[in-house]
XYZ file of C-alpha atoms in Angstrom:
457
model
C 64.712 289.958 -25.138
C 67.882 292.037 -24.828
C 68.324 295.288 -22.955
C 70.301 298.217 -24.446
C 73.653 296.947 -23.152
C 73.050 293.422 -24.387
C 72.196 291.652 -21.080
C 69.135 289.449 -20.404
C 66.279 291.198 -18.737
C 65.630 289.913 -15.184
C 62.201 290.289 -13.603
C 61.757 291.816 -10.156
C 60.420 288.469 -8.840
C 63.436 286.536 -10.133
C 65.796 289.071 -8.633
C 64.159 288.768 -5.202
C 64.284 284.945 -5.382
C 67.983 285.125 -6.168
C 68.624 287.336 -3.134
C 66.576 285.027 -0.859
C 68.431 281.947 -2.099
C 71.756 283.698 -1.551
C 70.826 284.625 2.023
C 69.649 281.060 2.698
C 72.935 279.670 1.358
C 74.974 282.012 3.560
C 72.815 281.069 6.594
C 73.155 277.341 5.852
C 76.957 277.462 5.505
C 77.238 279.523 8.690
C 75.021 277.054 10.573
C 76.732 273.930 9.197
C 79.808 274.098 11.493
C 77.525 274.368 14.565
C 75.520 271.342 13.416
C 78.697 269.377 12.801
C 80.042 270.321 16.233
C 76.807 269.194 17.967
C 76.840 265.901 16.068
C 80.525 265.314 16.663
C 80.402 266.145 20.386
C 77.891 263.883 22.148
C 77.647 263.655 25.935
C 80.595 261.801 27.483
C 80.095 258.070 27.909
C 82.751 257.819 30.649
C 83.265 259.674 33.908
C 85.759 259.432 36.749
C 84.849 260.799 40.185
C 88.144 261.158 42.039
C 89.335 261.899 45.569
C 85.977 261.254 47.220
C 84.870 259.506 50.369
C 82.986 256.554 48.921
C 80.050 254.809 50.625
C 79.353 251.636 48.654
C 76.989 250.146 51.311
C 78.762 246.814 50.841
C 81.507 247.500 53.382
C 83.402 250.259 55.137
C 83.675 253.723 53.613
C 86.641 254.180 51.277
C 88.762 257.290 51.676
C 90.272 259.220 48.757
C 88.689 256.749 46.323
C 87.775 256.869 42.647
C 84.691 255.541 40.920
C 84.713 255.064 37.143
C 81.477 255.143 35.148
C 81.369 253.817 31.609
C 78.412 253.291 29.255
C 75.830 253.654 32.011
C 77.442 251.169 34.404
C 79.898 251.325 37.279
C 83.166 250.171 35.703
C 85.540 250.442 38.634
C 85.851 251.391 42.315
C 89.063 251.838 44.289
C 92.065 253.972 45.164
C 94.276 253.179 42.174
C 92.213 253.023 39.011
C 93.080 253.629 35.400
C 90.908 256.447 34.087
C 89.566 255.788 30.581
C 90.804 258.011 27.784
C 88.353 260.817 27.132
C 86.548 260.415 30.450
C 85.205 263.547 32.115
C 86.961 263.877 35.472
C 85.129 265.276 38.478
C 87.368 266.295 41.370
C 85.358 265.269 44.443
C 87.970 266.009 47.102
C 86.120 266.817 50.321
C 82.873 265.384 48.947
C 81.053 262.087 49.501
C 79.643 259.567 47.018
C 76.566 257.375 47.614
C 74.131 255.250 45.631
C 71.165 257.320 44.470
C 68.267 257.401 46.939
C 65.183 255.289 46.170
C 61.619 256.329 47.099
C 59.488 253.150 46.890
C 55.981 254.696 47.004
C 55.082 257.888 45.123
C 52.645 259.219 42.549
C 55.588 260.590 40.573
C 54.562 261.467 37.036
C 50.951 260.475 37.768
C 49.856 263.565 39.682
C 50.926 267.153 39.047
C 48.474 269.413 40.896
C 46.075 267.385 43.007
C 43.441 270.152 42.993
C 43.383 270.220 39.169
C 41.828 266.932 37.945
C 43.130 267.318 34.392
C 46.700 267.007 35.724
C 46.004 263.857 37.750
C 46.120 260.317 36.354
C 46.774 258.315 39.503
C 43.562 256.265 39.550
C 40.942 254.687 37.324
C 37.187 254.419 37.742
C 35.962 251.212 39.336
C 37.182 249.248 42.332
C 39.174 246.541 40.521
C 41.785 247.605 37.960
C 44.593 245.006 37.890
C 45.292 245.688 34.199
C 46.270 249.323 34.823
C 50.053 249.906 34.578
C 51.461 253.113 36.064
C 54.237 253.391 33.450
C 51.752 254.062 30.663
C 50.574 257.258 32.382
C 53.868 258.658 33.709
C 54.488 262.221 32.509
C 58.235 262.727 31.920
C 57.739 266.518 31.910
C 56.379 266.591 35.467
C 57.827 269.504 37.456
C 58.061 267.194 40.473
C 60.750 265.073 38.813
C 63.622 267.623 38.673
C 62.713 268.966 42.134
C 62.942 265.458 43.595
C 66.065 264.566 41.606
C 67.907 267.649 42.889
C 67.773 266.187 46.412
C 69.531 262.991 45.386
C 66.556 260.743 44.646
C 67.364 258.892 41.428
C 64.724 256.138 41.543
C 61.087 255.887 42.603
C 58.131 253.564 42.280
C 55.054 255.186 40.735
C 52.066 253.587 42.450
C 48.561 253.906 40.957
C 45.394 253.854 43.034
C 47.165 254.450 46.347
C 46.434 256.971 49.061
C 48.772 259.868 49.797
C 48.866 263.621 50.159
C 48.895 264.160 46.386
C 46.317 261.460 45.633
C 42.898 262.407 44.330
C 40.235 260.182 42.871
C 38.632 256.872 43.714
C 40.582 254.581 46.036
C 40.300 251.219 44.280
C 40.570 247.860 46.038
C 42.970 246.681 43.293
C 44.638 249.866 42.115
C 46.828 248.482 39.348
C 50.489 247.699 38.744
C 53.235 249.849 40.255
C 56.165 250.767 37.994
C 59.794 251.431 38.931
C 61.230 254.488 37.180
C 64.400 256.550 37.327
C 64.165 260.322 37.223
C 65.803 261.252 33.925
C 64.559 260.814 30.379
C 62.741 262.497 27.513
C 59.921 259.961 27.266
C 58.060 257.732 29.692
C 59.698 254.715 28.035
C 63.144 256.141 28.808
C 62.210 256.576 32.473
C 61.031 253.020 33.079
C 63.322 250.637 34.969
C 60.668 247.913 35.214
C 57.067 248.292 34.067
C 55.567 246.142 36.788
C 57.085 245.565 40.229
C 53.939 244.949 42.327
C 50.142 244.726 42.217
C 48.530 247.390 44.396
C 45.854 246.252 46.859
C 44.155 248.655 49.251
C 42.989 246.411 52.051
C 39.344 247.154 53.039
C 39.011 249.113 56.274
C 36.548 248.769 59.118
C 36.276 252.400 60.145
C 33.061 253.590 61.745
C 34.252 257.210 61.883
C 35.227 259.262 58.847
C 35.579 262.917 57.965
C 32.858 264.304 55.688
C 34.399 267.042 53.528
C 30.941 268.173 52.413
C 29.936 269.206 55.926
C 33.381 269.334 57.599
C 32.080 267.099 60.363
C 32.904 263.644 61.676
C 30.534 261.071 60.203
C 29.605 258.108 62.395
C 28.382 254.858 60.787
C 26.858 251.798 62.476
C 29.352 248.964 63.035
C 27.016 246.437 61.434
C 26.961 248.483 58.218
C 30.762 248.840 58.167
C 31.306 245.143 58.894
C 28.918 244.108 56.123
C 30.696 246.340 53.618
C 34.115 245.035 54.719
C 33.074 241.396 54.313
C 31.642 242.158 50.884
C 34.948 243.670 49.711
C 37.009 240.758 51.044
C 34.660 238.272 49.350
C 34.963 240.171 46.061
C 38.754 240.274 46.373
C 38.830 236.515 47.023
C 36.642 235.931 43.990
C 39.023 237.918 41.748
C 42.011 235.783 42.686
C 40.051 232.532 42.392
C 38.854 233.510 38.948
C 42.423 234.400 37.993
C 43.507 230.850 38.965
C 40.844 229.284 36.789
C 41.765 231.623 33.948
C 45.450 230.676 34.256
C 44.529 226.980 34.075
C 42.389 227.597 31.006
C 45.221 229.469 29.293
C 47.800 226.835 30.199
C 45.837 223.670 29.437
C 42.893 224.620 27.263
C 42.449 225.857 23.745
C 42.250 229.593 23.132
C 39.103 228.933 21.134
C 37.330 227.805 24.308
C 37.635 230.996 26.340
C 37.477 234.750 25.853
C 40.548 236.802 26.687
C 40.168 238.844 29.877
C 42.877 241.490 30.399
C 42.034 242.022 34.071
C 42.341 238.340 34.955
C 45.380 238.012 32.718
C 47.100 240.767 34.729
C 46.512 238.796 37.951
C 48.098 235.574 36.644
C 51.697 236.573 37.567
C 50.408 237.446 41.049
C 48.755 234.093 41.769
C 51.853 232.338 40.390
C 54.083 234.204 42.861
C 55.959 236.048 40.114
C 54.640 239.470 41.133
C 54.162 240.598 44.760
C 51.107 242.357 46.102
C 51.738 245.762 47.650
C 49.066 245.795 50.365
C 48.149 249.153 51.909
C 47.078 248.592 55.512
C 47.741 250.521 58.710
C 45.897 249.149 61.744
C 47.067 245.923 63.353
C 43.679 244.244 62.735
C 43.851 245.141 59.026
C 47.449 243.926 58.758
C 46.607 240.579 60.369
C 43.618 240.099 58.060
C 45.707 240.966 55.001
C 48.440 238.506 56.017
C 45.866 235.754 56.578
C 44.347 236.465 53.155
C 47.726 236.385 51.382
C 48.600 233.130 53.143
C 45.410 231.479 51.937
C 45.869 232.780 48.401
C 49.632 231.986 48.428
C 50.543 235.554 47.500
C 53.882 237.257 48.050
C 53.076 240.262 50.235
C 54.718 243.662 50.815
C 53.098 245.777 53.528
C 52.687 249.485 52.726
C 51.837 252.056 55.380
C 52.077 249.869 58.468
C 51.224 252.538 61.041
C 50.761 249.766 63.641
C 53.223 247.287 62.150
C 55.156 247.379 65.427
C 52.172 245.694 67.118
C 52.423 242.653 64.818
C 56.189 242.608 64.295
C 56.522 238.966 65.368
C 53.951 237.906 62.783
C 55.616 239.998 60.077
C 58.987 238.475 60.911
C 57.647 234.905 60.890
C 56.117 235.461 57.435
C 59.184 237.350 56.145
C 57.030 240.296 55.037
C 58.869 243.576 54.338
C 57.338 246.923 55.294
C 57.374 250.258 53.470
C 56.790 252.942 56.075
C 54.946 256.221 55.775
C 56.923 259.461 56.441
C 58.356 259.708 59.926
C 57.904 263.487 59.980
C 54.165 263.507 60.546
C 51.679 264.078 63.346
C 50.488 261.149 65.476
C 47.740 259.186 63.732
C 45.542 258.937 66.828
C 45.022 261.515 69.551
C 46.378 259.177 72.230
C 49.443 258.023 70.257
C 52.877 259.084 71.563
C 54.154 262.153 69.718
C 57.217 260.252 68.479
C 55.535 256.978 67.482
C 56.273 257.388 63.756
C 59.953 258.054 64.483
C 60.502 255.166 66.907
C 58.782 252.492 64.803
C 61.700 251.976 62.335
C 64.058 251.103 65.208
C 61.499 248.619 66.601
C 61.119 246.885 63.245
C 64.884 246.812 62.745
C 65.418 245.223 66.166
C 62.830 242.576 65.250
C 64.766 241.728 62.076
C 62.102 243.040 59.692
C 63.248 244.518 56.390
C 61.760 247.956 55.855
C 62.114 251.042 53.684
C 61.146 254.685 53.991
C 58.780 256.297 51.479
C 57.110 259.649 50.889
C 53.741 258.280 49.627
C 53.370 261.426 47.492
C 55.268 263.871 45.273
C 55.309 267.136 47.182
C 57.653 265.868 49.878
C 59.486 263.105 48.033
C 62.511 265.404 48.127
C 62.560 264.979 51.930
C 63.111 261.208 51.753
C 66.587 261.445 53.297
C 65.296 263.447 56.248
C 62.540 260.877 56.901
C 65.295 258.333 57.470
C 67.476 260.792 59.379
C 64.713 261.485 61.894
C 64.553 257.764 62.712
C 68.288 257.788 63.530
C 67.620 260.346 66.254
C 65.113 257.886 67.763
C 67.214 254.743 67.979
C 67.749 253.451 64.426
C 71.354 252.872 63.376
C 72.665 255.189 60.685
C 73.663 252.280 58.424
C 70.146 250.832 58.579
C 68.589 254.229 57.888
C 70.809 254.747 54.842
C 69.988 251.282 53.520
C 66.302 252.052 54.117
C 66.460 254.658 51.336
C 68.865 252.839 49.000
C 69.434 249.085 49.214
C 66.306 247.868 50.999
C 63.763 249.418 48.578
C 65.691 247.831 45.711
C 65.673 244.444 47.466
C 61.976 244.640 48.319
C 61.070 245.088 44.643
C 63.688 242.705 43.274
C 65.871 245.404 41.744
C 68.975 244.962 43.902
C 70.995 243.359 41.084
C 70.875 246.739 39.355
C 70.412 249.319 42.133
C 70.936 250.032 45.817
C 74.722 249.791 46.219
C 77.869 250.940 44.445
C 79.303 247.803 42.825
C 81.020 247.106 39.547
C 78.490 246.167 36.883
C 75.493 247.878 38.508
C 73.597 250.748 36.943
C 75.453 253.987 37.651
C 72.779 255.850 39.616
C 75.155 257.827 41.804
C 75.059 261.025 43.852
C 77.948 263.253 44.974
C 77.167 265.271 48.086
C 78.718 267.713 50.527
C 77.951 265.324 53.394
C 75.433 262.894 54.840
C 72.347 262.671 52.536
C 70.165 262.093 55.616
C 70.906 265.626 56.852
C 68.765 268.543 55.691
C 71.817 270.836 55.372
C 73.623 268.546 52.907
C 73.950 269.760 49.333
C 73.745 267.437 46.352
C 76.502 268.562 43.960
C 76.231 265.976 41.160
C 73.664 263.373 40.147
C 74.314 260.538 37.702
C 71.379 258.545 36.335
C 72.123 255.573 34.101
C 75.695 256.797 33.945
C 74.898 260.276 32.647
C 75.546 263.512 34.500
C 72.068 264.931 35.058
C 70.970 268.539 35.459
C 70.052 269.808 38.926
C 67.978 272.688 37.537
C 64.408 272.719 38.829
C 61.397 274.908 39.494
C 62.324 275.615 43.108
C 65.818 276.766 42.138
C 64.443 278.970 39.351
C 62.014 280.671 41.740
C 64.765 281.160 44.321
C 67.087 282.748 41.765
C 64.281 284.905 40.410
C 63.093 286.320 43.721
C 66.570 286.651 45.241
C 67.155 289.385 42.619
C 64.183 291.363 43.826
C 65.292 294.869 44.903
């Protein structure tokens, strides 16, 4: 149909569609350059930190040194280095460079708000859960991660079924498998360094006194009742490892048609073969001795966690070559007649005895204070070098990760921090953090709240 001037008649709907398409085309062509820029400009794969005081933990500090990072690894360390073309250069004159700090016992990513059960996934029902792997439950969006990272902690071990300030739930005898993670990544898979670094065992206690939260009173139990319960747990624990041995033999020598797959026993096979250590939580000297005796009989590779009275059995620990992961030094005495400084003097005692140890937070809320836990021990007799290694190299060695982490060496993963001074001092500022060779944001919830409320009139 023709209109009076000889043009085709266009409907109102067609006209509107034409206008919409035109606007979309204009929007698309305006957006295209931004898309192309974002695709063409990925994050740098190379960095050069220059003019810094470098603490490699493999020798003396290097003055006015450069460290080159390429493709996630440390590519060079020294005074005269060729900087790769296109590398982002960070002038660190007046600053210090260290390996990232390593917290070996946390509930990082497993517990958000301990008082809100729906945000906690740090334990499973039942007393024996060897098939549980912490990495499967780690929440990469946890607000604790950036807060902890901003204080120079680049690596942690997420430990399921373990006690700590942020722990809530049932304390299992076998809590599951601890996972080593670094603190940067979009998904839990991106965070994982190693899915399984130890099997968690909470050694049974013989405590006749306990605090009843229902009545807020001390509950006293008969010793005979406590002893009977303790012996029952140890017998059950022994039975689990014996069954795991029989299962391993059936898998190795028998036909799969002759047995039913058991995921719990299957998870214990690497433990009884000595391929995976047991991280045993025990504090009193009697508990520690019993745990060591048990691990000897079962031929298990043991790491002691907690170790409040490890100093009382230091000769035994040394003779068995058992490392210790210590609870925070900045805490009250555990018993009313303990010296006020017992937690701070113990690291020096263990060091003098030749026992390898590491500092840990045992939770999330104060993981950011890991450096100060070690620093407090320096004030009570521990050498500064040993304290620094206790939050870097020694945790990596204890969990078999020292080929990748713990020191600044060519070829190792570039988990690096640049600071204004000693990371064991509370006044030190962390200026830059590199995780897997990438410059990582220091933004976090604490900083946001500080900036928000500092603007209050």
